[in-house]
Short mmCIF file of C-alpha atoms in Angstrom, two decimals:
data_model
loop_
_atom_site.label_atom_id
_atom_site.label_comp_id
_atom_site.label_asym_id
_atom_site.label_seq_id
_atom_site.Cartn_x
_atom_site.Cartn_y
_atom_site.Cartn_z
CA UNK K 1073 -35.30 -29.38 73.65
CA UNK K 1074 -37.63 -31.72 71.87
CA UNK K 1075 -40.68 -29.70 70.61
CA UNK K 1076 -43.97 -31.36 70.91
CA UNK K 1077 -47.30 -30.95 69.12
CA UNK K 1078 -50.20 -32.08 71.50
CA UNK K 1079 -53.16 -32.62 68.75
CA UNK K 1080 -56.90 -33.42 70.35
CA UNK K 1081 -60.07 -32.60 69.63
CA UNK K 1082 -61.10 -32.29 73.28
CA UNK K 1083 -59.78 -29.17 74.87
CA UNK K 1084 -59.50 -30.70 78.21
CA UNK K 1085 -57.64 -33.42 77.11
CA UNK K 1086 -54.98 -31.67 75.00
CA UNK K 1087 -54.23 -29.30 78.07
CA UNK K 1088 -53.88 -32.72 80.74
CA UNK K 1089 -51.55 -33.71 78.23
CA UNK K 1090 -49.80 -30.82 77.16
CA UNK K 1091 -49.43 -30.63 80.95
CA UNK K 1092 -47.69 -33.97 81.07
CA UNK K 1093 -45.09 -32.99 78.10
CA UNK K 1094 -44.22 -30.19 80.55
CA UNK K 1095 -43.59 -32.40 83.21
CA UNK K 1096 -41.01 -35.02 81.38
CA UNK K 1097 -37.03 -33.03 80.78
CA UNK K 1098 -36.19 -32.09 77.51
CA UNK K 1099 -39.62 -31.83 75.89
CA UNK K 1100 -41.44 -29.07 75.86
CA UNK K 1101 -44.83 -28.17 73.60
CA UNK K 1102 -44.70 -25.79 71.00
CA UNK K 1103 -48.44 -25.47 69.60
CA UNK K 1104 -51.40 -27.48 70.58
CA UNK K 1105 -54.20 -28.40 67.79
CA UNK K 1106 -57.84 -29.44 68.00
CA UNK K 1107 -58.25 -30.33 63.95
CA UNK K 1108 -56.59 -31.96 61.41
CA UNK K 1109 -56.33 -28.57 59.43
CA UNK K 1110 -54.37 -26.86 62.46
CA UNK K 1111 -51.88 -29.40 63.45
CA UNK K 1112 -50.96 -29.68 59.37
CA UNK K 1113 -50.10 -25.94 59.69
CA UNK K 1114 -48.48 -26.47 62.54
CA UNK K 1115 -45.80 -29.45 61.40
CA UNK K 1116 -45.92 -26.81 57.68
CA UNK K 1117 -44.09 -24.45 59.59
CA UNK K 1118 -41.57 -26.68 60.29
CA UNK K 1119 -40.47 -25.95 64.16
CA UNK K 1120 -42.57 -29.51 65.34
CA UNK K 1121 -40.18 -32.70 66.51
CA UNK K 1122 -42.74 -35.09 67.46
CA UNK K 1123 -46.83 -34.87 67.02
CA UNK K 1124 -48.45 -36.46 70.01
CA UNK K 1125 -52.17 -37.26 67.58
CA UNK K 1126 -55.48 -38.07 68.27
CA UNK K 1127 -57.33 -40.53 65.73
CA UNK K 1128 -60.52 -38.78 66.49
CA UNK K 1129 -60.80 -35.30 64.73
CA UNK K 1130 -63.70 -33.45 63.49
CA UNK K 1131 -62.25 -33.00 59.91
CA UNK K 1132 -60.17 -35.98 59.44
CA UNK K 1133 -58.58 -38.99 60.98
CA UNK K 1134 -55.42 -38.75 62.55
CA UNK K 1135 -54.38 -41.66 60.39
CA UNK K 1136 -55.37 -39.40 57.14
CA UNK K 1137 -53.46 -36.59 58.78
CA UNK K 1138 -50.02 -38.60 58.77
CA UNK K 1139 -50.53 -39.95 55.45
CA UNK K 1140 -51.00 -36.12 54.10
CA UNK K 1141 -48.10 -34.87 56.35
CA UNK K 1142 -46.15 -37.61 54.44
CA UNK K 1143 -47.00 -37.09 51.00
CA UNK K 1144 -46.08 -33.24 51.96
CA UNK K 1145 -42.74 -34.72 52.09
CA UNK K 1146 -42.59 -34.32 56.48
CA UNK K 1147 -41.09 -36.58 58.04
CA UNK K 1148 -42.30 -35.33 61.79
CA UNK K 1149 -41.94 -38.03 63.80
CA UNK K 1150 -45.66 -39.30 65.38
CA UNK K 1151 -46.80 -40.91 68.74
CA UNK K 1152 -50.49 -41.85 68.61
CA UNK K 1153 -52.40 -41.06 71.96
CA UNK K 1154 -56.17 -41.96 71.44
CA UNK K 1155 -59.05 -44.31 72.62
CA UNK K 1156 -59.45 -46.27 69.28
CA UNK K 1157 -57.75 -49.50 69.97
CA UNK K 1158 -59.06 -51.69 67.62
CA UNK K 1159 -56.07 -53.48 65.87
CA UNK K 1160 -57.23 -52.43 62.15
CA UNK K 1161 -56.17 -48.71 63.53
CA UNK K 1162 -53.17 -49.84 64.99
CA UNK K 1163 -51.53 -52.03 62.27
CA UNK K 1164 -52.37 -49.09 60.05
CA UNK K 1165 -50.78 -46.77 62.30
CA UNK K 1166 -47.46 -48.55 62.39
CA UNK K 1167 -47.53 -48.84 58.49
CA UNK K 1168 -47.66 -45.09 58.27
CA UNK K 1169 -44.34 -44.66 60.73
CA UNK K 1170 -46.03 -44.22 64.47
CA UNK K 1171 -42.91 -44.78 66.76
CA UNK K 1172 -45.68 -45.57 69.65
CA UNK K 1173 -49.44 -46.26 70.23
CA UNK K 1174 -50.58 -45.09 73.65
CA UNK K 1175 -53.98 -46.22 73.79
CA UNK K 1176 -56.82 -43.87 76.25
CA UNK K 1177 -56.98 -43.73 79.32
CA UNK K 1178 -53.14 -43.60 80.32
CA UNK K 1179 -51.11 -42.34 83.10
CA UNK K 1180 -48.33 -39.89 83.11
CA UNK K 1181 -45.59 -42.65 83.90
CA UNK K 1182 -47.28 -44.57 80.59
CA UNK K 1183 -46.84 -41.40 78.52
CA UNK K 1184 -43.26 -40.19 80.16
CA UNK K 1185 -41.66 -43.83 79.55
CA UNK K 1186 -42.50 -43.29 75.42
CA UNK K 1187 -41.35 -39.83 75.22
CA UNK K 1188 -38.30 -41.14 77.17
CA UNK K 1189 -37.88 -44.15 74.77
CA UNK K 1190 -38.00 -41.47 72.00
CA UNK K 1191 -35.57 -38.85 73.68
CA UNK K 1192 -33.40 -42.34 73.47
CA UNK K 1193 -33.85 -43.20 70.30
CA UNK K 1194 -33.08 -39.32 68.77
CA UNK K 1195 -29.85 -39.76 70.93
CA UNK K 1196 -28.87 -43.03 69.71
CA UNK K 1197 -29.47 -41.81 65.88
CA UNK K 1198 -27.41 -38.76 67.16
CA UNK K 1199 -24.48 -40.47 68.10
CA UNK K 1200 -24.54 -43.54 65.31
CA UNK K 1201 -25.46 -41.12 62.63
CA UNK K 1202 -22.21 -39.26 63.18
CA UNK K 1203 -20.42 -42.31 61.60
CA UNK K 1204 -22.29 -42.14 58.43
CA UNK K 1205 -22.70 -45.59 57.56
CA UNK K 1206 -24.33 -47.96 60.27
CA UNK K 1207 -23.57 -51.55 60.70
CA UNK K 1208 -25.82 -54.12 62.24
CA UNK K 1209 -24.39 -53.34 65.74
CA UNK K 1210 -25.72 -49.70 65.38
CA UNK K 1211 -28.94 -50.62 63.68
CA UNK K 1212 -29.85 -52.73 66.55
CA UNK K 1213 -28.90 -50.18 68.72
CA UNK K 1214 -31.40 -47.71 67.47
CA UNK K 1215 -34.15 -50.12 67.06
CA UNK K 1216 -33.61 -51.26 70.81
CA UNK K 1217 -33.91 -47.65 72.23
CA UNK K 1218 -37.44 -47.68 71.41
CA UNK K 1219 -38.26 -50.40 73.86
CA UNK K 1220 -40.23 -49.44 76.71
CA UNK K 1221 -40.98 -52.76 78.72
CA UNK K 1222 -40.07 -51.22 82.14
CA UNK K 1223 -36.38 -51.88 82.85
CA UNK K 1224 -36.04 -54.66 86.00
CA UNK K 1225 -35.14 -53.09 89.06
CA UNK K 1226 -35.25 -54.47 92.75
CA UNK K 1227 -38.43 -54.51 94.55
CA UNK K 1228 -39.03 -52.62 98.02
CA UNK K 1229 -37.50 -49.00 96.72
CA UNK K 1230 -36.11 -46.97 99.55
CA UNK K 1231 -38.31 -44.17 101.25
CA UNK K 1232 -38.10 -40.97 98.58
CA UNK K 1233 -37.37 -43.36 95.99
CA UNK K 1234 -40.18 -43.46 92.81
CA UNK K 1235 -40.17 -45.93 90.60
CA UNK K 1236 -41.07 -43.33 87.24
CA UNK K 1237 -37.50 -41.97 88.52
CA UNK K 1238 -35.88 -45.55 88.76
CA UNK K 1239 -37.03 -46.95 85.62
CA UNK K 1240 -35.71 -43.65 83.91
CA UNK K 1241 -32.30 -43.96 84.81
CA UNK K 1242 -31.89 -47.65 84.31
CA UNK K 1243 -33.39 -46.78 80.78
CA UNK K 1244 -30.28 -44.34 80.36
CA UNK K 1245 -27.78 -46.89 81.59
CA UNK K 1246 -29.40 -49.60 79.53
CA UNK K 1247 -28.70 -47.36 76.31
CA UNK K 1248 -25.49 -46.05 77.42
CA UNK K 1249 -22.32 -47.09 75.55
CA UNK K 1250 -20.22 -47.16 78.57
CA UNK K 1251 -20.32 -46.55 81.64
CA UNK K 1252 -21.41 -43.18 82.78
CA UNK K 1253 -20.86 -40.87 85.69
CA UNK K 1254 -23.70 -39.59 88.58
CA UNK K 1255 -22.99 -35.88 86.40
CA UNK K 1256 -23.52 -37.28 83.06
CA UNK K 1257 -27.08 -39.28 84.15
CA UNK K 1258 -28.29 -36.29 85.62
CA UNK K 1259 -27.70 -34.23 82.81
CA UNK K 1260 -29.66 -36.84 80.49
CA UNK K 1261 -32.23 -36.98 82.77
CA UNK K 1262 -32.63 -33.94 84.00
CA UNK K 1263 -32.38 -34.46 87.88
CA UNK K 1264 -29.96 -33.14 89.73
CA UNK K 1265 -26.54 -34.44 90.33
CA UNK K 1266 -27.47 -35.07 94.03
CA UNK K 1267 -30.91 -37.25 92.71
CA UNK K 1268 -28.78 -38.87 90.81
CA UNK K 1269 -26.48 -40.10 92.44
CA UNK K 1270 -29.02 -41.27 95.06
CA UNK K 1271 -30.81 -43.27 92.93
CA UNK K 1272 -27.75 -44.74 91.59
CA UNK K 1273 -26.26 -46.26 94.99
CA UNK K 1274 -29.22 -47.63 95.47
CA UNK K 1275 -29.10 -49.73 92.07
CA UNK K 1276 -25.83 -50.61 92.51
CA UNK K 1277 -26.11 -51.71 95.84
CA UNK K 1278 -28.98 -53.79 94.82
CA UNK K 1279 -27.16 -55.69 92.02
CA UNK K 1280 -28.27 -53.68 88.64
CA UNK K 1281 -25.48 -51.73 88.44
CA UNK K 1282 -21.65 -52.08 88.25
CA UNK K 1283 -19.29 -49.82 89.94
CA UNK K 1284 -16.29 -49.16 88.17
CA UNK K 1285 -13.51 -45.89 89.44
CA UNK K 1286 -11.79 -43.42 86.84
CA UNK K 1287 -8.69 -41.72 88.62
CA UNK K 1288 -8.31 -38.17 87.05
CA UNK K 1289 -5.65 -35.81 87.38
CA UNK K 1290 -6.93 -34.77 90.78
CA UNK K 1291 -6.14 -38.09 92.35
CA UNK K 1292 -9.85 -38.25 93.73
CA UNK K 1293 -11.73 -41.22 91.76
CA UNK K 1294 -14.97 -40.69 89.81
CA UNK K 1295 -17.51 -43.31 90.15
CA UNK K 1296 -18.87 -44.34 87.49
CA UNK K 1297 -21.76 -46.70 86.54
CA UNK K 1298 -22.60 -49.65 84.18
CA UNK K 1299 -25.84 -51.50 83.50
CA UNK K 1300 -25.71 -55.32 84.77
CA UNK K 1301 -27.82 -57.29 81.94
CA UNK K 1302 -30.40 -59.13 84.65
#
């Protein structure tokens, strides 16, 4: 589980989106903060992954925050979520290390496709970081699995079919290394196995993903599934 910090001066606010973590699989919130002074003790006590931050707090900046939380030495990653938008903030923000600026008012598919892109990025660091040294191949990879332009799918989804739900598991299959099974996208997901393997008939009978079989020892084939570059 990913724990999240949900930092906001407005009450209101921090519980809509604390509410929203909640809703997305494999995050889940750990402390919520309405200062600068209590989400620093928070990420001091070490047990914060990600700090969804407000730029407007009563004591400082959300900016000033990060830039104390990294001369602490913490390297807690940081998604900004606020209404300042001008582009002084924002350049300033990506200086300091934001992975994502989400700017007021959002939805919850806005929110859930950058905490998705970051699930996807801790998983691609996860798997290249293994290797210890990273080539250029790898280093794009991890760079890439912070995109979150919606992935292409095919108009006119089927009745029971979202398109939060679509664009999630064409996101794993675009970040996959090969191909994977209806089991293994449900368990990065977090749908079930029967969701899954819904959604993915449907894109690969509509031409965005490749079917490929994997006899076992069992002699019954396991489908599994590959993203088709568009």
């Amino acid at each position: 589980m990913i724990d999240v910090l949900v930092v906001d001066d407005d009450f209101r606010v921090a519980e809509i989106n604390a509410k929203y973590v909640g809703k997305v699989p494999g995050f889940r919130v750990a402390a919520r903060a309405h200062s600068a002074a209590q989400a620093l003790a928070s990420v001091q006590r070490g047990t914060i992954d990600l700090v969804l931050l407000d730029h407007y707090l009563p004591d400082q900046t959300g900016l000033e925050l990060v830039h104390r939380m990294r001369e602490q030495g913490h390297g807690t990653d940081v998604i900004m979520v606020t209404a300042a938008g001008d582009v002084t903030t924002v350049q300033a923000a990506m200086r300091l290390g934001a992975l994502h600026y989400l700017v007021k008012p959002f939805t919850f598919a806005a929110l859930r496709t950058r905490l998705d892109s970051y699930a996807a990025l801790r998983r691609t660091v996860d798997r290249v970081g293994g290797r210890g040294i990273a080539g250029q191949e790898q280093v794009d990879r991890i760079f890439s699995a912070l995109r979150t332009t919606p992935v292409p799918v095919s108009p006119g989804l089927p009745s029971g079919h979202s398109e939060p739900t679509t664009d999630l598991i064409c996101r794993v299959l675009h970040h996959a290394e090969h191909p994977l099974s209806a089991y293994e996208v449900a368990a990065e997901t977090g749908l079930s196995r029967s969701t899954a393997q819904r959604y993915l008939r449907h894109l690969e009978q509509a031409g965005r993903l490749r079917l490929s079989l994997r006899y076992g020892d069992t002699g019954r084939p396991e489908h599994r599934y590959a993203w088709v570059a568009p």
